[in-house]
Coordinates of C-alpha atoms in Angstrom, one line a residue:
M8 CA -22.0 -7.7 -6.1
D9 CA -23.3 -4.2 -5.3
F10 CA -20.8 -1.4 -4.7
T11 CA -23.6 1.2 -4.2
P12 CA -22.5 3.1 -1.0
T13 CA -24.9 3.1 1.9
E14 CA -26.3 6.3 3.2
E15 CA -23.9 6.2 6.1
Q16 CA -20.9 5.6 3.8
S17 CA -21.8 8.5 1.5
A18 CA -22.5 10.8 4.4
A19 CA -19.1 10.0 6.0
A20 CA -17.3 10.5 2.6
D21 CA -19.0 13.9 2.1
L22 CA -18.1 15.0 5.5
A23 CA -14.5 13.9 5.1
A24 CA -14.3 15.7 1.7
R25 CA -15.4 19.0 3.3
I26 CA -13.0 18.8 6.3
L27 CA -10.0 17.6 4.3
G28 CA -10.6 20.1 1.5
D29 CA -10.9 23.0 3.9
H30 CA -7.7 22.1 5.8
S31 CA -5.4 20.6 3.2
T32 CA -4.5 23.8 1.3
H33 CA -1.2 24.0 -0.5
E34 CA 0.1 26.5 2.0
R35 CA -0.9 24.4 5.0
L36 CA 0.6 21.2 3.5
A37 CA 3.9 23.1 2.7
A38 CA 4.0 24.4 6.3
A39 CA 3.6 20.8 7.6
G40 CA 6.8 19.7 5.8
T41 CA 7.2 15.9 6.3
G42 CA 5.2 15.8 9.5
S43 CA 1.5 15.4 10.1
D44 CA -1.2 18.0 10.6
A45 CA -2.2 17.5 14.3
G46 CA -5.0 20.0 14.0
L47 CA -6.6 18.3 11.1
W48 CA -6.2 14.9 12.8
K49 CA -8.0 16.2 15.9
E50 CA -10.8 17.6 13.8
L51 CA -11.3 14.3 11.9
C52 CA -11.5 12.3 15.1
A53 CA -13.8 14.8 16.7
A54 CA -16.1 14.5 13.7
G55 CA -16.3 10.8 14.4
L56 CA -14.8 9.8 11.1
V57 CA -12.3 7.3 12.5
G58 CA -14.8 5.7 14.8
A59 CA -17.3 5.5 11.9
V60 CA -15.1 3.0 10.1
A61 CA -16.3 0.4 12.6
D62 CA -19.8 0.8 11.1
T63 CA -19.1 1.6 7.5
G64 CA -16.6 -1.2 7.1
L65 CA -13.6 -1.5 4.8
L66 CA -15.6 -0.1 1.8
G67 CA -16.4 2.9 3.9
L68 CA -12.8 3.4 4.8
V69 CA -11.7 3.1 1.1
M70 CA -14.2 5.9 0.3
L71 CA -12.7 8.0 3.1
L72 CA -9.2 7.4 2.0
E73 CA -10.1 8.4 -1.6
E74 CA -11.0 11.8 -0.2
Q75 CA -7.7 12.0 1.8
G76 CA -5.7 11.0 -1.4
R77 CA -7.4 13.7 -3.5
V78 CA -5.8 16.4 -1.3
T79 CA -2.8 14.4 0.1
A80 CA -3.8 15.3 3.7
Q81 CA -0.9 14.5 6.0
V82 CA -2.7 12.5 8.7
P83 CA -2.3 8.9 9.8
F84 CA -5.8 8.1 8.8
A85 CA -5.2 4.9 6.8
A86 CA -2.6 3.5 9.2
S87 CA -4.6 4.0 12.4
C88 CA -7.8 2.6 10.8
V89 CA -6.2 -0.4 9.2
Y90 CA -3.5 -1.4 11.8
G91 CA -5.6 -0.1 14.7
L92 CA -9.3 -0.1 14.4
L93 CA -10.0 -2.8 11.9
A94 CA -7.2 -5.1 13.1
V95 CA -8.2 -4.9 16.7
T96 CA -11.9 -5.3 15.8
A97 CA -11.3 -8.3 13.7
H98 CA -8.5 -10.1 15.6
G99 CA -8.3 -8.6 19.1
S100 CA -9.5 -10.2 22.3
P101 CA -12.5 -8.8 24.1
E102 CA -10.1 -7.1 26.6
Q103 CA -8.0 -5.6 23.8
R104 CA -11.1 -4.3 22.0
E105 CA -12.5 -2.7 25.2
R106 CA -9.1 -1.2 26.1
L107 CA -7.9 0.1 22.7
L108 CA -10.9 0.9 20.4
P109 CA -12.2 4.0 22.2
G110 CA -8.8 5.6 22.2
I111 CA -8.3 4.7 18.5
A112 CA -11.7 6.2 17.7
D113 CA -11.0 9.5 19.5
G114 CA -7.4 9.8 18.2
T115 CA -5.7 9.6 21.6
V116 CA -4.3 6.2 20.5
V117 CA -2.6 6.2 17.1
V118 CA -1.6 2.9 15.6
T119 CA 0.7 2.4 12.6
G120 CA 2.0 -0.8 11.1
A121 CA 5.2 -2.5 9.9
I122 CA 4.2 -5.6 8.1
S123 CA 5.7 -7.0 4.9
D124 CA 6.2 -10.3 3.0
A125 CA 9.5 -10.8 4.8
P126 CA 9.1 -9.8 8.5
A127 CA 12.5 -9.0 10.1
L128 CA 11.6 -9.3 13.7
S129 CA 12.1 -12.3 16.0
A130 CA 9.8 -12.9 19.0
S131 CA 10.5 -14.7 22.2
A132 CA 8.3 -17.3 23.8
P133 CA 5.3 -15.8 25.7
L134 CA 6.2 -14.3 29.1
P135 CA 5.5 -16.5 32.2
G136 CA 1.9 -16.5 33.2
S137 CA 0.5 -15.6 29.8
S138 CA -1.6 -17.8 27.5
S139 CA -0.3 -19.2 24.3
P140 CA -1.3 -17.7 20.9
S141 CA -3.4 -20.8 20.1
S142 CA -5.4 -20.4 23.3
S143 CA -5.9 -16.7 23.1
T144 CA -7.7 -16.9 19.7
A145 CA -9.5 -19.6 17.9
S146 CA -9.9 -20.2 14.2
S147 CA -13.2 -21.1 12.8
P148 CA -12.9 -24.2 10.5
S149 CA -15.6 -22.9 8.2
S150 CA -13.9 -19.5 7.7
S151 CA -11.6 -18.6 4.9
P152 CA -8.1 -17.7 6.0
S153 CA -8.4 -14.4 4.1
S154 CA -11.7 -13.3 5.7
P155 CA -11.8 -11.3 8.9
S156 CA -13.7 -14.1 10.7
A157 CA -10.7 -16.4 10.2
S158 CA -9.4 -15.7 13.7
S159 CA -12.1 -14.8 16.1
P160 CA -11.1 -13.8 19.7
S161 CA -12.2 -16.3 22.3
S162 CA -10.2 -15.1 25.3
S163 CA -10.0 -11.8 27.2
R164 CA -6.4 -12.4 28.1
S165 CA -3.6 -11.1 25.9
V166 CA -0.5 -13.0 25.0
S167 CA 2.8 -11.3 25.9
G168 CA 6.3 -11.7 24.5
T169 CA 9.4 -9.8 23.6
L170 CA 10.6 -8.7 20.2
T171 CA 14.0 -7.9 18.7
G172 CA 14.9 -6.4 15.4
V173 CA 15.0 -3.2 13.4
L174 CA 12.3 -1.7 11.2
P175 CA 14.1 0.8 9.0
A176 CA 11.1 2.8 7.8
V177 CA 7.8 2.8 9.6
P178 CA 5.2 5.3 8.1
W179 CA 3.6 7.7 10.7
L180 CA 5.9 6.4 13.5
R181 CA 6.5 9.9 14.8
E182 CA 2.8 10.3 15.6
A183 CA 2.1 6.7 16.8
T184 CA 1.5 5.5 20.3
H185 CA 1.5 1.8 19.1
V186 CA 3.0 -0.1 16.2
L187 CA 1.5 -3.4 14.9
V188 CA 4.4 -5.6 13.7
A189 CA 4.8 -9.1 12.3
D190 CA 7.6 -11.4 13.4
D191 CA 9.5 -14.0 11.3
R192 CA 6.7 -16.5 11.9
R193 CA 4.0 -14.0 10.6
R194 CA 2.5 -13.5 14.0
L195 CA 1.1 -10.1 14.9
W196 CA 2.3 -8.1 17.9
L197 CA 1.2 -4.8 19.2
V198 CA 4.1 -2.7 20.6
R199 CA 4.0 0.6 22.5
T200 CA 6.4 3.1 20.8
A201 CA 7.4 4.4 24.2
E202 CA 8.8 1.0 25.1
A203 CA 10.9 0.6 22.0
A204 CA 14.7 0.6 22.4
A205 CA 15.0 3.5 19.9
S206 CA 13.0 5.6 17.5
E207 CA 14.5 8.1 15.1
P208 CA 13.0 10.1 12.3
V209 CA 13.6 9.1 8.7
E210 CA 12.4 10.5 5.4
L211 CA 10.4 8.6 2.8
T212 CA 9.5 9.6 -0.8
A213 CA 6.1 10.8 0.6
P214 CA 5.9 13.1 3.6
W215 CA 4.5 10.3 5.9
S216 CA 6.2 11.3 9.2
A217 CA 8.2 8.1 9.2
G218 CA 10.7 6.7 11.6
R219 CA 13.2 3.9 12.2
L220 CA 12.2 1.6 15.0
T221 CA 14.6 -0.5 17.0
L222 CA 13.3 -3.3 19.3
D223 CA 15.6 -5.0 21.7
G224 CA 13.7 -7.3 24.0
T225 CA 10.7 -4.9 23.7
P226 CA 7.5 -6.2 25.2
G227 CA 4.6 -6.8 22.9
E228 CA 1.1 -8.3 23.1
A229 CA -0.1 -10.8 20.5
L230 CA -3.0 -10.0 18.2
G231 CA -5.0 -12.7 16.5
A232 CA -4.2 -16.3 15.7
A233 CA -3.3 -18.2 12.5
G234 CA -4.6 -16.3 9.5
A235 CA -4.6 -12.9 11.1
Y236 CA -1.4 -11.8 9.3
E237 CA -2.8 -12.7 5.9
D238 CA -6.1 -11.0 6.6
L239 CA -4.4 -7.8 7.8
L240 CA -2.1 -7.7 4.7
A241 CA -5.1 -8.1 2.4
T242 CA -7.0 -5.4 4.3
A243 CA -4.0 -3.0 4.1
R244 CA -3.5 -3.6 0.4
T245 CA -7.2 -2.9 -0.2
A246 CA -7.2 0.3 1.9
F247 CA -4.0 1.7 0.5
A248 CA -5.3 1.0 -3.1
G249 CA -8.3 3.2 -2.2
L250 CA -5.8 5.9 -1.0
Q251 CA -4.0 5.6 -4.3
A252 CA -7.2 6.0 -6.3
G253 CA -7.7 9.3 -4.5
V254 CA -4.1 10.4 -5.1
C255 CA -4.5 9.6 -8.8
A256 CA -7.9 11.4 -9.0
G257 CA -6.4 14.5 -7.4
S258 CA -3.4 14.5 -9.8
L259 CA -5.6 14.1 -12.8
A260 CA -8.0 16.8 -11.6
R261 CA -5.1 19.2 -11.4
A262 CA -3.8 18.2 -14.8
V263 CA -7.3 18.8 -16.3
E264 CA -7.5 22.2 -14.8
H265 CA -4.0 23.1 -16.0
T266 CA -4.5 22.0 -19.6
N267 CA -7.8 23.7 -19.9
T268 CA -6.5 27.1 -18.7
R269 CA -3.0 27.0 -20.2
E270 CA -2.9 28.1 -23.8
Q271 CA -0.4 27.4 -26.5
F272 CA -0.6 29.0 -30.0
G273 CA -4.0 30.4 -29.2
Q274 CA -5.6 27.2 -28.0
P275 CA -5.9 25.4 -24.6
L276 CA -3.5 22.5 -24.2
A277 CA -6.6 20.3 -23.6
A278 CA -7.6 20.8 -27.2
R279 CA -4.7 18.7 -28.4
Q280 CA -5.3 15.1 -29.2
G281 CA -2.1 13.9 -27.5
V282 CA -3.1 15.6 -24.2
Q283 CA -6.7 14.2 -24.5
L284 CA -5.4 10.6 -25.0
R285 CA -3.1 10.7 -22.0
A286 CA -5.7 12.2 -19.8
A287 CA -8.3 9.5 -21.0
D288 CA -5.8 6.7 -20.2
A289 CA -5.1 8.2 -16.8
Y290 CA -8.9 8.3 -16.1
M291 CA -9.3 4.7 -17.1
D292 CA -6.4 3.7 -14.9
T293 CA -7.8 5.6 -11.9
E294 CA -11.2 4.0 -12.3
A295 CA -9.6 0.5 -12.5
I296 CA -7.8 1.2 -9.2
R297 CA -11.0 2.4 -7.6
V298 CA -13.3 -0.4 -8.8
T299 CA -10.9 -3.2 -7.9
A300 CA -10.4 -1.6 -4.4
Y301 CA -14.2 -1.3 -4.0
E302 CA -14.7 -5.0 -5.0
A303 CA -12.1 -6.3 -2.5
A304 CA -13.5 -4.1 0.3
W305 CA -17.0 -5.1 -0.4
R306 CA -16.1 -8.8 -0.3
R307 CA -14.4 -8.4 3.0
D308 CA -17.4 -6.6 4.4
E309 CA -19.7 -9.4 3.2
G310 CA -17.5 -12.0 4.8
L311 CA -16.3 -13.5 1.4
P312 CA -12.8 -14.5 0.6
Y313 CA -10.9 -11.5 -0.8
A314 CA -7.2 -12.1 -0.7
T315 CA -6.8 -12.4 -4.5
H316 CA -9.1 -9.5 -5.0
A317 CA -6.9 -7.4 -2.7
L318 CA -3.8 -8.5 -4.7
T319 CA -5.6 -7.4 -7.9
A320 CA -6.4 -4.0 -6.4
A321 CA -2.9 -3.6 -5.1
W322 CA -1.4 -4.5 -8.5
W323 CA -3.6 -1.8 -10.2
A324 CA -2.6 0.7 -7.5
S325 CA 1.1 0.0 -8.2
E326 CA 1.2 -0.3 -11.9
A327 CA -1.6 2.1 -12.9
G328 CA -0.9 4.5 -10.1
R329 CA 2.6 5.0 -11.2
R330 CA 1.4 5.8 -14.8
V331 CA -1.3 8.2 -13.6
V332 CA 1.0 10.4 -11.4
H333 CA 3.6 10.5 -14.1
T334 CA 0.9 11.6 -16.5
G335 CA -0.3 14.3 -14.1
Q336 CA 3.2 15.7 -13.8
H337 CA 4.0 15.5 -17.5
L338 CA 0.8 17.3 -18.5
H339 CA 1.9 20.2 -16.4
G340 CA 5.0 20.6 -18.5
G341 CA 7.9 22.3 -16.9
A342 CA 5.8 23.3 -13.9
G343 CA 5.3 19.7 -13.0
A344 CA 9.0 19.3 -12.3
D345 CA 8.8 22.1 -9.7
L346 CA 9.2 20.5 -6.3
G347 CA 7.0 23.2 -4.8
H348 CA 4.1 22.7 -7.2
P349 CA 1.0 21.0 -5.7
V350 CA 1.0 18.3 -8.4
H351 CA 4.4 17.2 -7.3
R352 CA 3.0 16.2 -3.9
H353 CA 0.6 13.8 -5.7
F354 CA 3.6 12.4 -7.6
L355 CA 5.5 11.7 -4.4
W356 CA 2.5 10.0 -2.8
G357 CA 1.8 8.0 -5.9
R358 CA 5.4 6.7 -6.1
Q359 CA 5.4 5.9 -2.4
L360 CA 2.2 3.9 -2.7
D361 CA 3.5 2.3 -5.9
A362 CA 5.8 0.1 -3.8
Y363 CA 4.1 0.0 -0.4
L364 CA 3.2 -3.5 0.6
G365 CA 4.7 -4.9 -2.6
C366 CA 5.5 -3.5 -6.0
G367 CA 3.7 -4.6 -9.1
G368 CA 6.0 -7.4 -10.1
E369 CA 5.9 -9.0 -6.6
L370 CA 2.2 -8.7 -6.4
L371 CA 1.8 -10.3 -9.9
Q372 CA 4.1 -13.2 -8.9
E373 CA 2.1 -13.8 -5.7
L374 CA -1.2 -13.7 -7.6
G375 CA 0.2 -16.0 -10.3
E376 CA 1.3 -18.6 -7.7
L377 CA -2.2 -18.6 -6.2
I378 CA -3.7 -19.1 -9.6
A379 CA -1.2 -21.9 -10.4
N380 CA -2.1 -23.6 -7.1
G381 CA -5.8 -23.4 -7.7
K382 CA -6.4 -21.0 -4.9
V383 CA -8.3 -18.4 -6.8
E384 CA -11.4 -17.2 -4.9
T385 CA -14.8 -16.8 -6.5

């Protein structure tokens, strides 16, 4: 395996770091409240960073999300790339790709997702005149269920159906034009937010512009075939692990700056062994999140099975991510408990990502079951 970024991936990450760093100041983030930064989102799309993910792959996206996490930029970057661009590219029909991808790339179409291990939606049979899910996409027998080629589009016609259920908290719903959801049979459906029965704002731990989505016979179009849900879940877990790596790196950077400038009894706090040990542990945890996310992303881009690697990255993001953001806050002393302090924003993001798409215990159980059943990928 070779995680060395390509020239294109490095250039995209450098550009993202400059744009995100210039716009995600403490004052601007505070002014955004729990909403998103529409101006920043427009600039990221205009710079071609969302569309670039189609070429740089999941590893390129993980690198971009690291930069977002460092500054906790309030834009639906991860959601629209994972549930929109990558999902439609991997599992959409030719017609869906032609219709949706240009809008996703330029930011006029924003896609978020509501998938979990226990989908709460029920879907009706396809509407009259539409094709069945099995005929709209075809699975390649030589493909792993957890690789993006596991469900390759073979028809230009989308499957239509209706969905019913309530999704209590959907990140970035307030900004989304579409939501990718999973029904109780783990089939993926793309729903227009304007056609939902109801959509109301809710607050999460992190300021992710979330909302409660109610579907009541809401029309949706199917995306992908058997295996698409599992691939999307693994992709999301990998991408959000990359985001967590950036959140942790940003929290640790703030802690290092604080402990090097704050003095106690005539010495910087960083001179104390206890501070050094906690910072060193946080650094190692952050690197573990980053390298496991890189490995899972690289395997997907290479067309290799990566579901268990995505679980590993997500476990590190949950368990180690929680430790790091707590350390970042603790090393700031009393200032870390200030809700208005910049490091507290990293704490909120880290705790949100800690349980997003499965907490550590759930992920470890899922991984253990795969190992016990001899389904570990090599």
